[in-house]
GROMACS .gro file of C-alpha atoms in nm:
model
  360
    1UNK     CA    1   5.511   3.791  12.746
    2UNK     CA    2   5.723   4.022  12.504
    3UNK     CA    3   6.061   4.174  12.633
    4UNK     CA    4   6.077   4.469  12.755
    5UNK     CA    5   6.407   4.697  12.685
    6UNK     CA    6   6.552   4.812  13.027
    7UNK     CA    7   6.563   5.194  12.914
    8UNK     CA    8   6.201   5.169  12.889
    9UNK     CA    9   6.124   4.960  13.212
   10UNK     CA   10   6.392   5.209  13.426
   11UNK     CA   11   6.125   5.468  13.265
   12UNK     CA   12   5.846   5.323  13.372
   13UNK     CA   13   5.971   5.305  13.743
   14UNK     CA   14   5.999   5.643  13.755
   15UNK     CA   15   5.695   5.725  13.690
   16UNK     CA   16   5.557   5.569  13.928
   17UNK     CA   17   5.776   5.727  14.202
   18UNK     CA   18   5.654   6.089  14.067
   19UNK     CA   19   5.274   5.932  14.081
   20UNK     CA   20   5.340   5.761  14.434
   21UNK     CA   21   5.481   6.033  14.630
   22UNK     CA   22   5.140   6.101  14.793
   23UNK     CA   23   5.107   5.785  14.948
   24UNK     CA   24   5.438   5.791  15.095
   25UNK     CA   25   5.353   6.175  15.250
   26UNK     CA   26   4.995   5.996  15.400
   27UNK     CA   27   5.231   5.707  15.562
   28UNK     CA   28   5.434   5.991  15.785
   29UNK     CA   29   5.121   6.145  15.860
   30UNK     CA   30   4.962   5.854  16.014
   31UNK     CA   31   5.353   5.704  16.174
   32UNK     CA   32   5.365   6.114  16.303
   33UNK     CA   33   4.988   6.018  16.483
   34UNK     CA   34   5.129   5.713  16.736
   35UNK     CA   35   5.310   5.714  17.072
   36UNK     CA   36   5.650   5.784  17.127
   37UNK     CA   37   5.671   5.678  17.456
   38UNK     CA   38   5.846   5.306  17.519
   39UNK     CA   39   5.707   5.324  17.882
   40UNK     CA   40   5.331   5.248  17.875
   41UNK     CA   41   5.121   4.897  17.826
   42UNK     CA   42   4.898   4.876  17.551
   43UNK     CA   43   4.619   4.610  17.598
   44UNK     CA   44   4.412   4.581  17.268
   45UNK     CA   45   4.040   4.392  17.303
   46UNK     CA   46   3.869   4.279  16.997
   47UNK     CA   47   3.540   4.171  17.003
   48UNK     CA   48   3.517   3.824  16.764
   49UNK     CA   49   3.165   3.762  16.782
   50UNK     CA   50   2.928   3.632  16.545
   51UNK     CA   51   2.821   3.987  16.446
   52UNK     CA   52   3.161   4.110  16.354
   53UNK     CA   53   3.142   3.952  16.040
   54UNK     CA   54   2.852   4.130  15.950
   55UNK     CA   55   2.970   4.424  15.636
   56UNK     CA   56   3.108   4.749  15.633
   57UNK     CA   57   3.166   4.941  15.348
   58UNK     CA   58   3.168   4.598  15.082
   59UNK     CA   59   3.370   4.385  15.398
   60UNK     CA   60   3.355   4.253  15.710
   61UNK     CA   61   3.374   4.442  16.082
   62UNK     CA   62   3.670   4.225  16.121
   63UNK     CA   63   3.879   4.257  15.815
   64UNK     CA   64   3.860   4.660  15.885
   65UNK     CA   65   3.923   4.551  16.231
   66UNK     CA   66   4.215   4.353  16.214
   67UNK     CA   67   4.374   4.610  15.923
   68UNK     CA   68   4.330   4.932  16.167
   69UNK     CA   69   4.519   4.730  16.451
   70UNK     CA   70   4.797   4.536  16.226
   71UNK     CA   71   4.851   4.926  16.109
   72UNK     CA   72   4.830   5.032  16.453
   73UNK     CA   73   5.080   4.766  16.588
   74UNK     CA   74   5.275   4.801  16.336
   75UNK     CA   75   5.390   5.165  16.430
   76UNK     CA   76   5.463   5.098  16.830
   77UNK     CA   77   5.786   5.146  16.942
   78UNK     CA   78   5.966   4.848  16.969
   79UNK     CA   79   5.971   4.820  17.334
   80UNK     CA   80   5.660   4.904  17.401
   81UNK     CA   81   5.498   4.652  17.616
   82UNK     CA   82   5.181   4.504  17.385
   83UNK     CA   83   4.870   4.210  17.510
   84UNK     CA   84   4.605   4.066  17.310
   85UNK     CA   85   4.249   4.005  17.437
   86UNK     CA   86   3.985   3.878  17.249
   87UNK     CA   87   3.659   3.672  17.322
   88UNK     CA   88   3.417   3.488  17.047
   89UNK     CA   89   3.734   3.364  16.787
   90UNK     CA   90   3.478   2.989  16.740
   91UNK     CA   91   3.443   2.968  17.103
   92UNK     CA   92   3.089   2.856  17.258
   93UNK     CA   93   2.937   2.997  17.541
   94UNK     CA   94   3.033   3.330  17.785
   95UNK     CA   95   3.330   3.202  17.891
   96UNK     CA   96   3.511   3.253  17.537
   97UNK     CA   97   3.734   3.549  17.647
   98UNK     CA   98   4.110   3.473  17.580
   99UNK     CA   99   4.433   3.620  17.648
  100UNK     CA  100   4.567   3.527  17.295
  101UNK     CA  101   4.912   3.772  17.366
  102UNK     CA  102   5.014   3.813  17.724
  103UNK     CA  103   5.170   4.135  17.759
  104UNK     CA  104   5.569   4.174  17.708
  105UNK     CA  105   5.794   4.397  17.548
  106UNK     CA  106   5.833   4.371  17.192
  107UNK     CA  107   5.539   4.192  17.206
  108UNK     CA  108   5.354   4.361  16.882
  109UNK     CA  109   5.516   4.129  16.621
  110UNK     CA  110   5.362   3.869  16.830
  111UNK     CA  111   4.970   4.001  16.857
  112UNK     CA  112   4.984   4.075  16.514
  113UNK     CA  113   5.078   3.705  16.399
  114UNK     CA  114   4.781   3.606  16.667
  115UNK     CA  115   4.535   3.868  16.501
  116UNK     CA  116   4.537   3.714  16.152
  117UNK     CA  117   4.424   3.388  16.279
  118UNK     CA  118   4.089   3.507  16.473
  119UNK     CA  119   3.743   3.482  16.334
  120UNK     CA  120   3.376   3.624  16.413
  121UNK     CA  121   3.178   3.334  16.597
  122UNK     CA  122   3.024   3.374  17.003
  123UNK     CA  123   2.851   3.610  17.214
  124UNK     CA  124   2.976   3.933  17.355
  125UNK     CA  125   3.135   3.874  17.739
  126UNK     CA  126   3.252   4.223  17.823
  127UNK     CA  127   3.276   4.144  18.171
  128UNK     CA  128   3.454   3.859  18.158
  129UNK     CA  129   3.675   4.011  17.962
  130UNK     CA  130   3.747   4.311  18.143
  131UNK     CA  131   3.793   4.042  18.452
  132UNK     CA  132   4.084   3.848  18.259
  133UNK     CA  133   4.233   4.203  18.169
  134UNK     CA  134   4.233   4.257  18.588
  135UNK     CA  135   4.383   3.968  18.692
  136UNK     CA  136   4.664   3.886  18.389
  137UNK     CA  137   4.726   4.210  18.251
  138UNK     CA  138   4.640   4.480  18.540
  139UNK     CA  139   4.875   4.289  18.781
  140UNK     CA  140   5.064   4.593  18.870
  141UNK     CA  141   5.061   4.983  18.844
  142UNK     CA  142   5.226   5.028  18.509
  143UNK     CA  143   5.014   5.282  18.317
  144UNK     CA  144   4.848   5.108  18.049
  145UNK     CA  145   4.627   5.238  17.706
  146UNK     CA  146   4.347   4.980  17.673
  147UNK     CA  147   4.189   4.986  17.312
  148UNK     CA  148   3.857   4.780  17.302
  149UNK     CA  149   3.681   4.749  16.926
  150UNK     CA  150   3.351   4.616  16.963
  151UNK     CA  151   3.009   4.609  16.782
  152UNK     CA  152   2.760   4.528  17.041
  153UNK     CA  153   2.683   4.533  17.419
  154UNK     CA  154   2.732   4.294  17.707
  155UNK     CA  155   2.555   3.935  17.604
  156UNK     CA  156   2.651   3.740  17.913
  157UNK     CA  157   2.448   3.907  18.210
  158UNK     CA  158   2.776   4.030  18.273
  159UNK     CA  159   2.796   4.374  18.462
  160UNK     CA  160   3.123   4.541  18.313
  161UNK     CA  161   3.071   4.888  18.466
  162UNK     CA  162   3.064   4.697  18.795
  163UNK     CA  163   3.389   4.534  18.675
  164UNK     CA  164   3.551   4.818  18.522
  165UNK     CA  165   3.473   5.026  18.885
  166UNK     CA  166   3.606   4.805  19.091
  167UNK     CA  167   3.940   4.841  18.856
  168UNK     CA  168   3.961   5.204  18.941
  169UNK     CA  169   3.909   5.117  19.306
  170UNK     CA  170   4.178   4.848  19.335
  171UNK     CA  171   4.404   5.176  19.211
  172UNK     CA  172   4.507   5.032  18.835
  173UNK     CA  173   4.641   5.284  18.611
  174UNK     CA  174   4.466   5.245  18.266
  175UNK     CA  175   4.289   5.434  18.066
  176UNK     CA  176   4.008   5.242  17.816
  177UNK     CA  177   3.944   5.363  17.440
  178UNK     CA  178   3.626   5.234  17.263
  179UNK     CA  179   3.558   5.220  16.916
  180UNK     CA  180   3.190   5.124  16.880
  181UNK     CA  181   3.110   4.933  16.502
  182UNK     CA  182   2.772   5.027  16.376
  183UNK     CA  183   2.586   5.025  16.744
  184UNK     CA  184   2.232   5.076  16.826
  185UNK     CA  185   2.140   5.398  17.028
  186UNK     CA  186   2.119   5.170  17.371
  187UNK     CA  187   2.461   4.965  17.303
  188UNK     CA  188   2.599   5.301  17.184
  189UNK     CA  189   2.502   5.473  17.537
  190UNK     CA  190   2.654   5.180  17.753
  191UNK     CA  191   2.972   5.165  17.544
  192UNK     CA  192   3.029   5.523  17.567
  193UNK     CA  193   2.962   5.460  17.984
  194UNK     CA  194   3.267   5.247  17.976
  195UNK     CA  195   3.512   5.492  17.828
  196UNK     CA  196   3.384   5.764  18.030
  197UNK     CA  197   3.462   5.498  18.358
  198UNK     CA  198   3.746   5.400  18.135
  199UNK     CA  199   3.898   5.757  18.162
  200UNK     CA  200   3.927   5.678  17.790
  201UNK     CA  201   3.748   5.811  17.450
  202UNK     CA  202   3.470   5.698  17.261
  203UNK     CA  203   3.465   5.663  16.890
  204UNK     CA  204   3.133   5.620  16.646
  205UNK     CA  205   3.254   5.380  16.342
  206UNK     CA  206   2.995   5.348  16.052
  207UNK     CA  207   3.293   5.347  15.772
  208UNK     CA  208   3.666   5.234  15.732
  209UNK     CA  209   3.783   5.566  15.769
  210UNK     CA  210   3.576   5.610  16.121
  211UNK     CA  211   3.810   5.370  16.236
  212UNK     CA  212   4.128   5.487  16.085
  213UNK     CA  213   4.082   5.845  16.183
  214UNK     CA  214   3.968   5.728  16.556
  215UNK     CA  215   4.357   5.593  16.586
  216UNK     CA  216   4.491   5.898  16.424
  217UNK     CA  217   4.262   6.116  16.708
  218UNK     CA  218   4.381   5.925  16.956
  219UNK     CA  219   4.549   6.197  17.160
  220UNK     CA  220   4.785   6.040  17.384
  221UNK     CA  221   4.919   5.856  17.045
  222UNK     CA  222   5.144   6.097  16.891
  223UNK     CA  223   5.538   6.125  16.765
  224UNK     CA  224   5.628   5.803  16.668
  225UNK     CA  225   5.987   5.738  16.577
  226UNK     CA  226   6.153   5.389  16.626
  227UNK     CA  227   5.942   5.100  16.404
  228UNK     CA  228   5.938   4.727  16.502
  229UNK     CA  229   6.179   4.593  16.202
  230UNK     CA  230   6.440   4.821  16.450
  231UNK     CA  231   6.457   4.484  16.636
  232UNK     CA  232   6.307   4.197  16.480
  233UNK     CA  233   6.483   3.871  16.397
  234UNK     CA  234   6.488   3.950  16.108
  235UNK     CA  235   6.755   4.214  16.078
  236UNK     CA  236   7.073   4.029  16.056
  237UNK     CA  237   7.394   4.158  16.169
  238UNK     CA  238   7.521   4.221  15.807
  239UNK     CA  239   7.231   4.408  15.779
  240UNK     CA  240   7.113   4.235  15.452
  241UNK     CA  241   6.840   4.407  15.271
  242UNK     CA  242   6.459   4.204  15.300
  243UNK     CA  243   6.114   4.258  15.222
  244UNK     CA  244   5.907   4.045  15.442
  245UNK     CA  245   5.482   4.009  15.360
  246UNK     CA  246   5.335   4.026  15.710
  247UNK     CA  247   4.964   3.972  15.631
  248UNK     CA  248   4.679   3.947  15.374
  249UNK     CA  249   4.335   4.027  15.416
  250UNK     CA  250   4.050   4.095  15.278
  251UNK     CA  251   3.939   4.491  15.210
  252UNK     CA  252   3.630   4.507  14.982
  253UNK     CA  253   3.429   4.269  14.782
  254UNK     CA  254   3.172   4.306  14.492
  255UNK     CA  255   3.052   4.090  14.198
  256UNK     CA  256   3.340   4.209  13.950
  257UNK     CA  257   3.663   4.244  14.160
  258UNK     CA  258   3.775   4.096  14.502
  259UNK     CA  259   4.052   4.323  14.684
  260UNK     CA  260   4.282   4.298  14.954
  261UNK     CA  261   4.532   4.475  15.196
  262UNK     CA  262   4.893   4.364  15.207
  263UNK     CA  263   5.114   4.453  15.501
  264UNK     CA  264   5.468   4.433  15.445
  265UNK     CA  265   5.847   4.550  15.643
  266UNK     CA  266   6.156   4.628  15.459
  267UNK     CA  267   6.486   4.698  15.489
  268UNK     CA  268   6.743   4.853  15.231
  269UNK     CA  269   7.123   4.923  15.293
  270UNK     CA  270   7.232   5.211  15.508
  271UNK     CA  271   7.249   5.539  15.442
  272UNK     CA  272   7.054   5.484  15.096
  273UNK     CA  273   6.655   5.593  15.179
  274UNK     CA  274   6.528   5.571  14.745
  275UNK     CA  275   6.291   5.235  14.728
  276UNK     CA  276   6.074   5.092  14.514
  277UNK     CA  277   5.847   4.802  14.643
  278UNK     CA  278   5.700   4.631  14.325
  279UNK     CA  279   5.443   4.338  14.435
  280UNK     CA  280   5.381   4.070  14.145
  281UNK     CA  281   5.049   3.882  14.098
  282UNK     CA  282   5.051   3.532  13.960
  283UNK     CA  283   4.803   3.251  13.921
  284UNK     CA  284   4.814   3.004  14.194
  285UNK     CA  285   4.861   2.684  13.913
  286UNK     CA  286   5.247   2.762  13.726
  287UNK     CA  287   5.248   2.773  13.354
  288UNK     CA  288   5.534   2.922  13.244
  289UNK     CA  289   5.883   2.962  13.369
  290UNK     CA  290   6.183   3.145  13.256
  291UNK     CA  291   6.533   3.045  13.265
  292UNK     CA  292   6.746   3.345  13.168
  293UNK     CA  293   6.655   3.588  13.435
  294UNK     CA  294   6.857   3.859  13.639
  295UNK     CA  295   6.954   3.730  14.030
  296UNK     CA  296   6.680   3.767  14.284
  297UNK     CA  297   6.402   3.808  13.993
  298UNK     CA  298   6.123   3.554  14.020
  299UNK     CA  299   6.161   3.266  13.806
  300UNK     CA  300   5.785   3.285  13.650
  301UNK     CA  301   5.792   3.582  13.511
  302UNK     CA  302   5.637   3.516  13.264
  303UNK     CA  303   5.314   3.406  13.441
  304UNK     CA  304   5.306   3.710  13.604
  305UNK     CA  305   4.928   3.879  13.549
  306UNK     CA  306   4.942   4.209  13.752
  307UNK     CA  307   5.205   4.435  13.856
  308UNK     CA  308   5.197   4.727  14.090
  309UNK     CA  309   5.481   4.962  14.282
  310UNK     CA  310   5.487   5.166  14.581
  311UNK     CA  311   5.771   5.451  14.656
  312UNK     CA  312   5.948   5.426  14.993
  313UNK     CA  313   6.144   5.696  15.099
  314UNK     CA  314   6.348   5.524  15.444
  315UNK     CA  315   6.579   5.272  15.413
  316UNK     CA  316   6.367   5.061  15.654
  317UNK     CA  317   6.054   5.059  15.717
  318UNK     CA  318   5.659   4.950  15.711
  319UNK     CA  319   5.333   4.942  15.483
  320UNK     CA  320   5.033   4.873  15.267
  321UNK     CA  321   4.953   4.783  14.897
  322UNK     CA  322   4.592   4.702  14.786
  323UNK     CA  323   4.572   4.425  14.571
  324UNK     CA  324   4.281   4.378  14.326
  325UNK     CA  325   4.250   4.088  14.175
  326UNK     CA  326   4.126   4.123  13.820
  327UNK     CA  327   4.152   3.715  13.781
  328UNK     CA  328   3.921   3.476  13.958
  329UNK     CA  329   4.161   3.210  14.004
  330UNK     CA  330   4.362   3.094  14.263
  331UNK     CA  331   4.647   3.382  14.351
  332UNK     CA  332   4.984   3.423  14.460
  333UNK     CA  333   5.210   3.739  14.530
  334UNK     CA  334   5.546   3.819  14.545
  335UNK     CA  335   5.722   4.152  14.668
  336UNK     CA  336   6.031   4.338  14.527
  337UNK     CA  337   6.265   4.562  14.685
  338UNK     CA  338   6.407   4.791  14.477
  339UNK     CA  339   6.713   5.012  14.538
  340UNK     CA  340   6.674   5.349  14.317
  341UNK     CA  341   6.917   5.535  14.452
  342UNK     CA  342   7.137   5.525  14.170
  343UNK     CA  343   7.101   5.274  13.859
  344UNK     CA  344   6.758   5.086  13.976
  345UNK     CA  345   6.851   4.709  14.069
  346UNK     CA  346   6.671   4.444  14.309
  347UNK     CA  347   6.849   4.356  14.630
  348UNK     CA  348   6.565   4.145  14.825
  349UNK     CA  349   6.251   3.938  14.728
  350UNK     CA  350   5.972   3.832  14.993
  351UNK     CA  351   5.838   3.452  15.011
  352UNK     CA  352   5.525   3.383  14.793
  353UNK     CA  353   5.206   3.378  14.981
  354UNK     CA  354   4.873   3.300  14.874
  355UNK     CA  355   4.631   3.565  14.866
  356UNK     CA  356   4.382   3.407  15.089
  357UNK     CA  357   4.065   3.476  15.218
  358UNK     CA  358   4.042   3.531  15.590
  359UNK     CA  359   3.702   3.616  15.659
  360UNK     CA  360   3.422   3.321  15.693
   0.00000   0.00000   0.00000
């Protein structure tokens, strides 16, 4: 790997901030789309049956599943009160429905560490579910946005109108969202019952973007302004700069080129809002490392195979890079936060993690 002179790798930085300014501008649209209000429950249902990891658009139900929510989550306010339902996730039979996050403030970080780790394999129990909802979540009359993402109907002999009725009666505030995944006319129409019972919305998803807009559409979701990394752990109380990698998941697949989503938090110093997030790609097996390097760089820098950058204009703050892998082997990554306020320098580096797989 030849040297590179630092006038012409300051240059090259720059450039990409000029060419990366749009993807910044579509982050504040979609943060602008979610909930400012700290007050409310949100209850999120995935459905983590066998079918889910049938394809959409080159991956599976779930992978777009799980990135719309870890974007989703990612955006509540901080003290928003957040629970985790899901049913399938490996389980046998019709009682597989689980309450994987039970509802408490702050409780998005959580759900989102839970989310990663579920995968398509059982039948559908929407009643069942909707009855653990009831009796763990529904316990009182806090208002509370349910958001159910399924791809098929009732499997069980369950009767989850019945259930979902008998909700209302009992006088629980909650209003149920359904985004249906690819559904046949007859699962559509009973889906599409529930949110109407639900008080809630229905949303057709045939594409990635069904299921991203049908989160941006949600109206009740709107004028978001305090992120989680506001009052995670991780902030310390010399308010170091990090970069943290929250997930990795699969987004598309084909014969020449695997790709995946990275989610990832940040936070520079105060009062300086001019970031550069550079992610580094690196076989899995080491080869080379380099002695002589500036403080904070990554050691192999020489094996590194791929580099890509993102600007961030906050000095804290949450988002997405797509990696493509152009090498078959084994993978690692690496993020950089860069301060480019003034003279660009690094002042934080994430953990490696492997880019894994974690569909079936």
């Amino acid at each position: 790997m030849s040297f590179i002179p630092v006038r012409t790798y300051v240059s090259i930085y720059f450039f990409y901030v000029l060419c990366l300014l749009n993807v910044s501008e579509f982050s504040s649209l979609l943060a602008d789309s979610i909930l400012n209000s700290s007050n409310k429950r949100y209850v999120f249902i995935l459905d983590a049956s066998g079918s889910m990891a049938e394809r959409i658009d080159g991956t599976t139900r779930m992978a777009v599943a799980k990135d719309q929510l870890l974007n989703f989550m990612s955006r509540l306010p901080f003290q928003a009160e957040v629970g985790l339902v899901a049913y399938g996730n490996r389980i046998p039979g019709c009682n597989s429905a689980r309450l994987y996050q039970p509802v408490m403030k702050g409780g998005a970080t959580t759900a989102m560490t839970k989310l990663t780790s579920i995968t398509p394999s059982g039948s559908t129990p929407i009643a069942n579910t909707l009855e653990i909802v009831g009796e763990y979540i529904l316990r009182d009359n806090v208002e509370t946005e349910i958001i159910f993402i399924s791809d098929g109907m009732e499997s069980c002999e369950g009767d989850p109108v019945a259930i979902l009725r008998a909700l209302k009666v009992r006088g629980k505030l909650f209003k149920m969202h359904i985004m249906g995944i690819d559904l046949d006319p007859k699962a559509e129409e009973d889906l599409m019952r529930l949110s109407m019972i639900g008080n809630g919305r229905y949303f057709k998803v045939h594409r990635r973007e069904d299921m991203e807009n049908a989160f941006i559409s949600l109206n009740s979701f709107q004028n978001h302004t305090t992120p989680i990394a506001e009052n995670t752990s991780i902030v310390t109380s010399s308010n170091q700069p990090f970069i943290k990698i929250i997930s990795i998941l699969p987004y598309s697949q084909n014969a020449r080129q695997d790709s995946y989503i990275l989610h990832f938090e940040y936070e520079g110093w105060k009062n300086q809002s001019d970031y550069l997030i550079q992610m580094n790609i690196m076989p899995r097996v080491k080869r080379l490392t380099t002695k002589e390097v500036p403080p904070l760089r990554d050691k192999r820098m020489a094996d590194i195979s791929q580099i890509d950058v993102q600007y961030q204009s906050a000095e804290k703050g949450k988002g997405k890079m797509i990696v493509q892998l152009n090498d078959p082997e084994d993978s690692e990554t690496t993020l950089e936060l860069w301060n480019i306020s003034q003279s660009p320098r690094i002042v934080a580096k994430s953990d490696i993690k492997l880019i894994q797989n974690f569909s079936p």
